[in-house]
PDB file of C-alpha atoms in Angstrom:
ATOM      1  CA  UNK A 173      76.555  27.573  87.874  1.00  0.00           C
ATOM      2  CA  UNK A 174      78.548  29.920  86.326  1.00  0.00           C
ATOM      3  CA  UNK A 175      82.367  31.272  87.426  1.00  0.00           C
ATOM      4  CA  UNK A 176      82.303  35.160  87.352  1.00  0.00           C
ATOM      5  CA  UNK A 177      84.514  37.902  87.628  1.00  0.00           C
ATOM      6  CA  UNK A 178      84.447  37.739  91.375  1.00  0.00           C
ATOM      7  CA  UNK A 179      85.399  33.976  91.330  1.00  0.00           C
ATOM      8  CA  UNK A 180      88.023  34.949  89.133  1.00  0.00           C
ATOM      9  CA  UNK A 181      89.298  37.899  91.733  1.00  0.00           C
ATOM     10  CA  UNK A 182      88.712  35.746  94.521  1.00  0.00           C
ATOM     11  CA  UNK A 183      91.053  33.056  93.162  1.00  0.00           C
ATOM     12  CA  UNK A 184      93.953  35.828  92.169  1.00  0.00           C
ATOM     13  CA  UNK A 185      93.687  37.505  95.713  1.00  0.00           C
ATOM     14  CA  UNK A 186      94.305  33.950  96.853  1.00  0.00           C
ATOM     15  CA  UNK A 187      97.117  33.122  94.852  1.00  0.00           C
ATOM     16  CA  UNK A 188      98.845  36.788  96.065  1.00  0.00           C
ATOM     17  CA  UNK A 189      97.928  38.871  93.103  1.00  0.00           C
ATOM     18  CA  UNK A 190      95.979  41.993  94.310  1.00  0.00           C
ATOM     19  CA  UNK A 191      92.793  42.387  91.852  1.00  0.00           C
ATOM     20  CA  UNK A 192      91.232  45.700  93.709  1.00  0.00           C
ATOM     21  CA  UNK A 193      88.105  45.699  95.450  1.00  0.00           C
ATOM     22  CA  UNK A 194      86.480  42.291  95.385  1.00  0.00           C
ATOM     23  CA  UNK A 195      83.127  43.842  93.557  1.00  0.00           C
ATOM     24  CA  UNK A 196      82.816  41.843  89.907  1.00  0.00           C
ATOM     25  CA  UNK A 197      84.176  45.084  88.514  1.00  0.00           C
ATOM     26  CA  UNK A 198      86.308  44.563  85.444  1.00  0.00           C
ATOM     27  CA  UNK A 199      88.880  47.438  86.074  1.00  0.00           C
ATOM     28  CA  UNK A 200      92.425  48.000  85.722  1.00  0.00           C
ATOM     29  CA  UNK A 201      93.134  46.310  88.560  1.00  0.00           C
ATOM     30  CA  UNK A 202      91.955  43.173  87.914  1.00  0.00           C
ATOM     31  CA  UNK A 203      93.114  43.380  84.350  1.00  0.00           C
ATOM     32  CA  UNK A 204      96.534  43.888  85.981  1.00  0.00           C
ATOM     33  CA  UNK A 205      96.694  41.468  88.521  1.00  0.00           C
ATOM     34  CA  UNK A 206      95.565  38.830  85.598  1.00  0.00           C
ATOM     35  CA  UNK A 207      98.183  39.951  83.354  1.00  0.00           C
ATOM     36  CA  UNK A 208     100.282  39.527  86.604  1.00  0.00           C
ATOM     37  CA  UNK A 209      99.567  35.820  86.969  1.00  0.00           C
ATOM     38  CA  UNK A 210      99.521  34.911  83.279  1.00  0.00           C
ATOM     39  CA  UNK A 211     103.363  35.798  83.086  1.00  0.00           C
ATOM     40  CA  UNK A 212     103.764  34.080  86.713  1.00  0.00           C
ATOM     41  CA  UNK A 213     102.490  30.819  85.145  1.00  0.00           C
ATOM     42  CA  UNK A 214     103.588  30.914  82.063  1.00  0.00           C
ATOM     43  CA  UNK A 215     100.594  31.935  79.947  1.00  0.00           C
ATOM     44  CA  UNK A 216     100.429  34.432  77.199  1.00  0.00           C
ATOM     45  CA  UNK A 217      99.642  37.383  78.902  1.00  0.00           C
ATOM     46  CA  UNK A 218      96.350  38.851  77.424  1.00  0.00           C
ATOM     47  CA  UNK A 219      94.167  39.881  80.230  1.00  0.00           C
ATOM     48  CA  UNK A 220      91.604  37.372  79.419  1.00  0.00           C
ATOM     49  CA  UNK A 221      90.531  34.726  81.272  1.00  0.00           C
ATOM     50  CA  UNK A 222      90.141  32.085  79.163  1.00  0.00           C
ATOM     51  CA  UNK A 223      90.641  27.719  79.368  1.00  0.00           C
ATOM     52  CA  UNK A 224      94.265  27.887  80.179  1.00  0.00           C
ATOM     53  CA  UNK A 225      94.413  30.684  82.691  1.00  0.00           C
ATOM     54  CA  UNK A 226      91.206  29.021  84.106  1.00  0.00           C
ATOM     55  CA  UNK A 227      92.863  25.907  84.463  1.00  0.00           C
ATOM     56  CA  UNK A 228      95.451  27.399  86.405  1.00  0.00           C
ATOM     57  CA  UNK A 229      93.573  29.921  87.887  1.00  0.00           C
ATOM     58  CA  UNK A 230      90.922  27.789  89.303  1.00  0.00           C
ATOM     59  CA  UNK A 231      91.579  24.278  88.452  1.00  0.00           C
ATOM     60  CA  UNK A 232      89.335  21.861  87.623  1.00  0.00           C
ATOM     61  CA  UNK A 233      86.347  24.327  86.376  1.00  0.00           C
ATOM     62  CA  UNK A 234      84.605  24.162  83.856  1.00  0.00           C
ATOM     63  CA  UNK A 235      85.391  26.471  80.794  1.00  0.00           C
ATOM     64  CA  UNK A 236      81.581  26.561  79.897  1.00  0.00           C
ATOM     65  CA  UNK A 237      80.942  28.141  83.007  1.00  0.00           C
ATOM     66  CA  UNK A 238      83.276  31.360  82.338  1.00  0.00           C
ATOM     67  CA  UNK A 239      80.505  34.412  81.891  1.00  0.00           C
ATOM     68  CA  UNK A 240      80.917  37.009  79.044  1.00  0.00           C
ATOM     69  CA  UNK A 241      82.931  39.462  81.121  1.00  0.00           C
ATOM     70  CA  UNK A 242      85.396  36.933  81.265  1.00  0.00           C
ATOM     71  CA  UNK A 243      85.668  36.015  77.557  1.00  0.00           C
ATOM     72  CA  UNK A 244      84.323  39.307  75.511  1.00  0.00           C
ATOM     73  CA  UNK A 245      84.723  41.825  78.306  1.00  0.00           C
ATOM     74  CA  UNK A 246      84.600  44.636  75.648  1.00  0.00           C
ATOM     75  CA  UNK A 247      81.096  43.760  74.571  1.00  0.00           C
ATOM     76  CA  UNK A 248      80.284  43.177  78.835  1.00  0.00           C
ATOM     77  CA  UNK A 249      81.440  46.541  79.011  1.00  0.00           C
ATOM     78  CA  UNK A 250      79.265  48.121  76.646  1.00  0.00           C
ATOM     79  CA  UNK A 251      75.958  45.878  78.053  1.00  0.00           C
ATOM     80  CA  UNK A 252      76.955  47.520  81.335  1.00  0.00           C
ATOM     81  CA  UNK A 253      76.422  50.991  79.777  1.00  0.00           C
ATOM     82  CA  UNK A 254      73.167  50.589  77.837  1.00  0.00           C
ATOM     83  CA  UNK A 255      71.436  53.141  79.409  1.00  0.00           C
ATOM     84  CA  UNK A 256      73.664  56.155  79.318  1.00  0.00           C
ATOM     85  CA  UNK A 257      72.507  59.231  77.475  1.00  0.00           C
ATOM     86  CA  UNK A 258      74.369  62.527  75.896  1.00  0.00           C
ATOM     87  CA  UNK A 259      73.094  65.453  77.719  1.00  0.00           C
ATOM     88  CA  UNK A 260      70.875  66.882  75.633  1.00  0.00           C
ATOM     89  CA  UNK A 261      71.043  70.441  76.770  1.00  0.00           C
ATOM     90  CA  UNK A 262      74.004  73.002  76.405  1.00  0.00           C
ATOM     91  CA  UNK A 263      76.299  70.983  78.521  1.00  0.00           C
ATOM     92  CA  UNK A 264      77.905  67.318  77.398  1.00  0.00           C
ATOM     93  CA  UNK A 265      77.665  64.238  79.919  1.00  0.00           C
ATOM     94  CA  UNK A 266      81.496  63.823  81.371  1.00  0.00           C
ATOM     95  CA  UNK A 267      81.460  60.182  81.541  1.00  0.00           C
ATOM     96  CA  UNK A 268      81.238  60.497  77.570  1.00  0.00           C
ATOM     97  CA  UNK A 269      84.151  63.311  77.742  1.00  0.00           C
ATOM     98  CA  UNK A 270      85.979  61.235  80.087  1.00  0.00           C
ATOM     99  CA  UNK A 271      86.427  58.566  77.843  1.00  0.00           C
ATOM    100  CA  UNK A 272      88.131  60.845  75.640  1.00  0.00           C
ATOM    101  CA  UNK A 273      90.623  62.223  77.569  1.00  0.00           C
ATOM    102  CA  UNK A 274      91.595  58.832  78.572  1.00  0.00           C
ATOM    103  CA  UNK A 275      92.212  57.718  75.244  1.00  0.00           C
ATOM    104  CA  UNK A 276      93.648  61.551  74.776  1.00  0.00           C
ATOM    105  CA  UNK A 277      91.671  62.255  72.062  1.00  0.00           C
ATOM    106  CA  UNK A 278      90.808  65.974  71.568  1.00  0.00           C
ATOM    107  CA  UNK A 279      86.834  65.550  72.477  1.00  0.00           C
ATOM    108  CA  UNK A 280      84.671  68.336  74.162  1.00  0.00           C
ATOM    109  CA  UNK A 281      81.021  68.325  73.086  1.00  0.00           C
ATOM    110  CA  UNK A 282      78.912  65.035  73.036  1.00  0.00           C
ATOM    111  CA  UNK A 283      77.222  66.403  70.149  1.00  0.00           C
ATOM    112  CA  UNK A 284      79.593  65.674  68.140  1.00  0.00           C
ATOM    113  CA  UNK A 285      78.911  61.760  66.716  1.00  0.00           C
ATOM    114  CA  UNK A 286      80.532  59.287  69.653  1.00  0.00           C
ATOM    115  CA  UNK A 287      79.890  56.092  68.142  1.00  0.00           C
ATOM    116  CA  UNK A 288      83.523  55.421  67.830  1.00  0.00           C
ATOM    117  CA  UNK A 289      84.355  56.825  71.129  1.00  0.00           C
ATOM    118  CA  UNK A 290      81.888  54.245  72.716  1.00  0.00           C
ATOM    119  CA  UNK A 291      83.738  51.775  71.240  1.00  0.00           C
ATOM    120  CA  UNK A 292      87.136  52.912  71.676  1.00  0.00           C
ATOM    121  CA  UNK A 293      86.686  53.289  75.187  1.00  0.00           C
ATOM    122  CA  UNK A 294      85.240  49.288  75.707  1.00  0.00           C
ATOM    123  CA  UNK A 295      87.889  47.875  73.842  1.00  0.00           C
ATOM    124  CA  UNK A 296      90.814  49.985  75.369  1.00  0.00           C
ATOM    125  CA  UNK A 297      89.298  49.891  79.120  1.00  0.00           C
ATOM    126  CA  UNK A 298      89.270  45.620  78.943  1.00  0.00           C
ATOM    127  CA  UNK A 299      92.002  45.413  76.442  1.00  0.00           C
ATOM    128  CA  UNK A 300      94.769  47.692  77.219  1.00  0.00           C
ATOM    129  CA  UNK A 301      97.139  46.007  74.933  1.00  0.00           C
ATOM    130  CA  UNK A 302      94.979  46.368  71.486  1.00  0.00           C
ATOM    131  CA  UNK A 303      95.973  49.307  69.322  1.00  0.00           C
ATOM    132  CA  UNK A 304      93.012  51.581  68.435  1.00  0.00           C
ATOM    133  CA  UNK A 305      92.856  52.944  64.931  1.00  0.00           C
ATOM    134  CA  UNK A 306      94.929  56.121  64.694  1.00  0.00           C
ATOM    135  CA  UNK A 307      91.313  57.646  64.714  1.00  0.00           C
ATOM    136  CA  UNK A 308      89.057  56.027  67.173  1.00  0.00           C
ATOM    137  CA  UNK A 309      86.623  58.992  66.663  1.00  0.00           C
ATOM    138  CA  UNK A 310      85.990  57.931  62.887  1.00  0.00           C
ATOM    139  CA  UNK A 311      83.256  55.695  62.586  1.00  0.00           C
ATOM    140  CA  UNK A 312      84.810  53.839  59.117  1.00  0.00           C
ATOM    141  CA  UNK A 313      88.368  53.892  60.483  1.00  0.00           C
ATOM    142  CA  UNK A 314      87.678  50.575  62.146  1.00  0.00           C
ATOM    143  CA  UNK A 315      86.806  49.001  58.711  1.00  0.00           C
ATOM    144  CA  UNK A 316      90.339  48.221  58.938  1.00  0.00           C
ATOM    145  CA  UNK A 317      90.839  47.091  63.012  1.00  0.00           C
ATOM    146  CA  UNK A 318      91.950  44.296  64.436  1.00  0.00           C
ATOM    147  CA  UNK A 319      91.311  41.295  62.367  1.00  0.00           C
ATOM    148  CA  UNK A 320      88.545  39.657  59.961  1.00  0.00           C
ATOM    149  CA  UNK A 321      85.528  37.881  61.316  1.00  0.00           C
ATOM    150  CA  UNK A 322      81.810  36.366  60.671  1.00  0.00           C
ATOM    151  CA  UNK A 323      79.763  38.767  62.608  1.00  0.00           C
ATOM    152  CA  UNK A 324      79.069  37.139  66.054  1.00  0.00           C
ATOM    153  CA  UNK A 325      78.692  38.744  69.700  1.00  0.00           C
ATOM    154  CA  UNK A 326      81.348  40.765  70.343  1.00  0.00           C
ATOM    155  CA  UNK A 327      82.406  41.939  67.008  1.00  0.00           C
ATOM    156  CA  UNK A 328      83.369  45.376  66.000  1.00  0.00           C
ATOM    157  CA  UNK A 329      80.354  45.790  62.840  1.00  0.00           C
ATOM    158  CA  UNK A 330      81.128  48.915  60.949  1.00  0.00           C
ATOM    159  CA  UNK A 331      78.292  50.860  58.394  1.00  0.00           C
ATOM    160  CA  UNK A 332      78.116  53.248  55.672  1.00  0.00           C
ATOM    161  CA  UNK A 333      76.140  56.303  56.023  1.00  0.00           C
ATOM    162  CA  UNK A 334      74.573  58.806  53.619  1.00  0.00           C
ATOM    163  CA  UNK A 335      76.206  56.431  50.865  1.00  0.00           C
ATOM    164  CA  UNK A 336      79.255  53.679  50.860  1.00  0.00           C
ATOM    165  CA  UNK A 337      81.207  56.342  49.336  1.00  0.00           C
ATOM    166  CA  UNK A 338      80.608  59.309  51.657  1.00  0.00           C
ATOM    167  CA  UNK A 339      83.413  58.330  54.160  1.00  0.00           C
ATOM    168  CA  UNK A 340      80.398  58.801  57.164  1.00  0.00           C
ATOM    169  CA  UNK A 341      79.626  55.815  59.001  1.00  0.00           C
ATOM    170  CA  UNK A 342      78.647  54.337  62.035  1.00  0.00           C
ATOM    171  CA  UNK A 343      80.098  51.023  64.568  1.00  0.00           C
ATOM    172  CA  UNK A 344      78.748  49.490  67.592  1.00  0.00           C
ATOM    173  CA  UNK A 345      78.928  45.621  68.742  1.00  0.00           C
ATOM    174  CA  UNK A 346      77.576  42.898  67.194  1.00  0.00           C
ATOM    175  CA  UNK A 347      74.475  41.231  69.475  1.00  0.00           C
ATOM    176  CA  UNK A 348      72.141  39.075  67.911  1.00  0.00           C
ATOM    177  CA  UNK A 349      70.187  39.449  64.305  1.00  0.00           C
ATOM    178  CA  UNK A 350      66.165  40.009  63.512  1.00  0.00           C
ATOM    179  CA  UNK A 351      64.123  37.997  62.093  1.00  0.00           C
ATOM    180  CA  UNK A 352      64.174  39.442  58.394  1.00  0.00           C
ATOM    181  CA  UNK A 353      68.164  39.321  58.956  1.00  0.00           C
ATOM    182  CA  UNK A 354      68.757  43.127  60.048  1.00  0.00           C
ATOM    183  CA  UNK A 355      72.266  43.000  62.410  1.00  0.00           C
ATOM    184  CA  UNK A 356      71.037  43.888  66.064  1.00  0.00           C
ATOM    185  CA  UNK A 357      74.302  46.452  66.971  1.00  0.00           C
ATOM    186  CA  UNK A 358      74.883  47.783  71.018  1.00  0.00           C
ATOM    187  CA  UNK A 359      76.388  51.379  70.331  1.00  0.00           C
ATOM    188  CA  UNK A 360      76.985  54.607  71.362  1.00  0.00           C
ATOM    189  CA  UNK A 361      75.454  57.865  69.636  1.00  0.00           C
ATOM    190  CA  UNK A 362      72.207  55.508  69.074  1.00  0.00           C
ATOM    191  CA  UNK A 363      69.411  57.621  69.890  1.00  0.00           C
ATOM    192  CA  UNK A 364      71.483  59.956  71.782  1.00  0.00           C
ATOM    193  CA  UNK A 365      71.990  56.890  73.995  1.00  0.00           C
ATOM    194  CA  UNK A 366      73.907  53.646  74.493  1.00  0.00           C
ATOM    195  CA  UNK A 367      71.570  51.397  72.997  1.00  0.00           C
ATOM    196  CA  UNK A 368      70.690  48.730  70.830  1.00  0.00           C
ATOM    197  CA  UNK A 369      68.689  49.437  67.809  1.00  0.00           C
ATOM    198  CA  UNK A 370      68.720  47.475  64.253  1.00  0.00           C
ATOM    199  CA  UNK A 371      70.701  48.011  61.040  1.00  0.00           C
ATOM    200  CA  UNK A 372      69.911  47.319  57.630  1.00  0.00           C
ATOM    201  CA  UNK A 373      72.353  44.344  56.252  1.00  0.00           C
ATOM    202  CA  UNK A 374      72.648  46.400  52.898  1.00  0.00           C
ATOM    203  CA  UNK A 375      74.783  48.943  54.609  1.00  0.00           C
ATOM    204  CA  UNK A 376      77.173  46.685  56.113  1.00  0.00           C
ATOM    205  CA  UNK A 377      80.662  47.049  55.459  1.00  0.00           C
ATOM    206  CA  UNK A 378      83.067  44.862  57.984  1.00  0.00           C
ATOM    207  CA  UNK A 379      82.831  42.818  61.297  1.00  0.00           C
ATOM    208  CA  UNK A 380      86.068  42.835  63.147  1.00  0.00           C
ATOM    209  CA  UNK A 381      87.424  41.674  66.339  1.00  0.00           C
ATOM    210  CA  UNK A 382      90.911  42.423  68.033  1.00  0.00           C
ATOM    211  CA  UNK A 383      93.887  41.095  67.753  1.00  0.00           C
ATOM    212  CA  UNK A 384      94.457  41.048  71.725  1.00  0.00           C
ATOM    213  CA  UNK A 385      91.248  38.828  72.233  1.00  0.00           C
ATOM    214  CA  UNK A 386      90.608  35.230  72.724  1.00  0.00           C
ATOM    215  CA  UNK A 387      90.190  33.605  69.288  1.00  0.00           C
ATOM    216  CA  UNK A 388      86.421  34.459  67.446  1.00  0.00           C
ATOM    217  CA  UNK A 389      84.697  31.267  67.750  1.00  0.00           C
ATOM    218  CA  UNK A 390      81.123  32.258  67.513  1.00  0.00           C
ATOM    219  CA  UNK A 391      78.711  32.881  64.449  1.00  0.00           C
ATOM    220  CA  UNK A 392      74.967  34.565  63.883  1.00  0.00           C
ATOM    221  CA  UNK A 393      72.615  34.705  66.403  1.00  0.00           C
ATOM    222  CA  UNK A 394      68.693  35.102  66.228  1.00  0.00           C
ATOM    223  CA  UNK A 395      68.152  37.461  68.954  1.00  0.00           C
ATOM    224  CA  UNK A 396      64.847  39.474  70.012  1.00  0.00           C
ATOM    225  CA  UNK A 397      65.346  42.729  71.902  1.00  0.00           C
ATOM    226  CA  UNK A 398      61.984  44.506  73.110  1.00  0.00           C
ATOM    227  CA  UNK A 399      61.313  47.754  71.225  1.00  0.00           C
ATOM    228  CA  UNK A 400      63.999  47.578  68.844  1.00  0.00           C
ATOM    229  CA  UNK A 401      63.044  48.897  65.117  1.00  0.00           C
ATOM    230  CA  UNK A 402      64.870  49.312  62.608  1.00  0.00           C
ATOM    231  CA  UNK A 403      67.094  52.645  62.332  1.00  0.00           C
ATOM    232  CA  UNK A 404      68.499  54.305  59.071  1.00  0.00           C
ATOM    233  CA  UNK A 405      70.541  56.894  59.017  1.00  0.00           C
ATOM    234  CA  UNK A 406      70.452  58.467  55.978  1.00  0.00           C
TER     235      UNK A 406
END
């Protein structure tokens, strides 16, 4: 059994704080109303649900139980856009633009590289207290996000491009690893798509998670994902 984001807005509706629709959705409702109970009881006020606020929240379940949207909701975010393409044509997909203008970046043409957008946007939409590099467009300006970590799920992994010295790069979210040791990254700008696809370790440059988050507890994981190759970018 596992307690979801609809437990979790079920329980703050019944304690008086007003999470939105009751749909599982993630938005800035919830995010909100959580913040709104955290400070009512006391808690750091993060936005995450995590073993404290669960305790409170809903007491006597079982912190083993809380999904991934509750923990890493930036990385749930992205696995709930895998899928979404560019437009390939003349015109650019306005989700993709949409992200930009909430995160008031000057953006207008999803051909231009929006691997840093992608991520920008999870990590702002579930964590709207985390300061975004001064950038978020720049695939190497999140060398330097957030804080140090061991890649795991849910960390920011940032690549070189073209070479380590070139400034280009790319960043998606750390998901599993291949069996010759290749990094398994969900991004944006992958194939004109969100998408997972492999990277070679030998372009690696920094794994990072945010300073807003739950602690990083995690550490490699041997994942298989159907159809995934390996992808340089040269």
């Amino acid at each position: 059994m596992t307690t979801n984001l609809l437990d979790v807005q079920e329980a703050l509706q019944a304690k008086g704080f007003d999470p939105g629709p009751l749909d599982g959705v993630r938005g800035r409702k919830t995010i909100a109303a959580i913040l709104a109970f955290q400070s009512a009881a006391g808690l750091m006020p993060d936005g995450i649900v995590g073993r404290q606020t669960l305790a409170k929240l809903i007491p006597g379940t079982d912190p083993a139980t809380l999904t991934l949207a509750s923990t890493i909701p930036w990385l749930a975010e992205a696995h709930r856009l895998l899928g979404l393409k560019e437009d390939t044509g003349a015109g650019s997909n306005q989700q993709i633009l949409q992200w930009a203008r909430d995160l008031h970046i000057p953006y207008d043409d999803d051909d231009v590289p929006w691997c840093g957008l992608f991520v920008g946007h999870c990590i702002a939409s579930q964590l709207p207290r985390e300061p975004l590099p001064a950038n978020p467009l720049g695939a190497r300006s999140y060398e330097t996000f957030g804080k140090k970590v061991a890649p795991q799920p849910g960390a920011i992994m940032v690549f070189w491009r073209e070479s380590e010295g070139s400034g280009k790069g790319h960043v998606g979210f750390y998901v599993g690893e291949d069996q010759v040791g290749d990094f398994l990254i969900l991004g944006g700008h992958q194939g004109n798509a969100v998408s997972i696809i492999g990277k070679p370790r030998e372009r690696f440059l920094a794994a990072r998670w945010p300073n807003t988050a739950l602690p990083a507890t995690g550490g490699p994981v041997l994942a298989q994902v159907p159809g995934v190759g390996n992808q340089v970018e040269v």
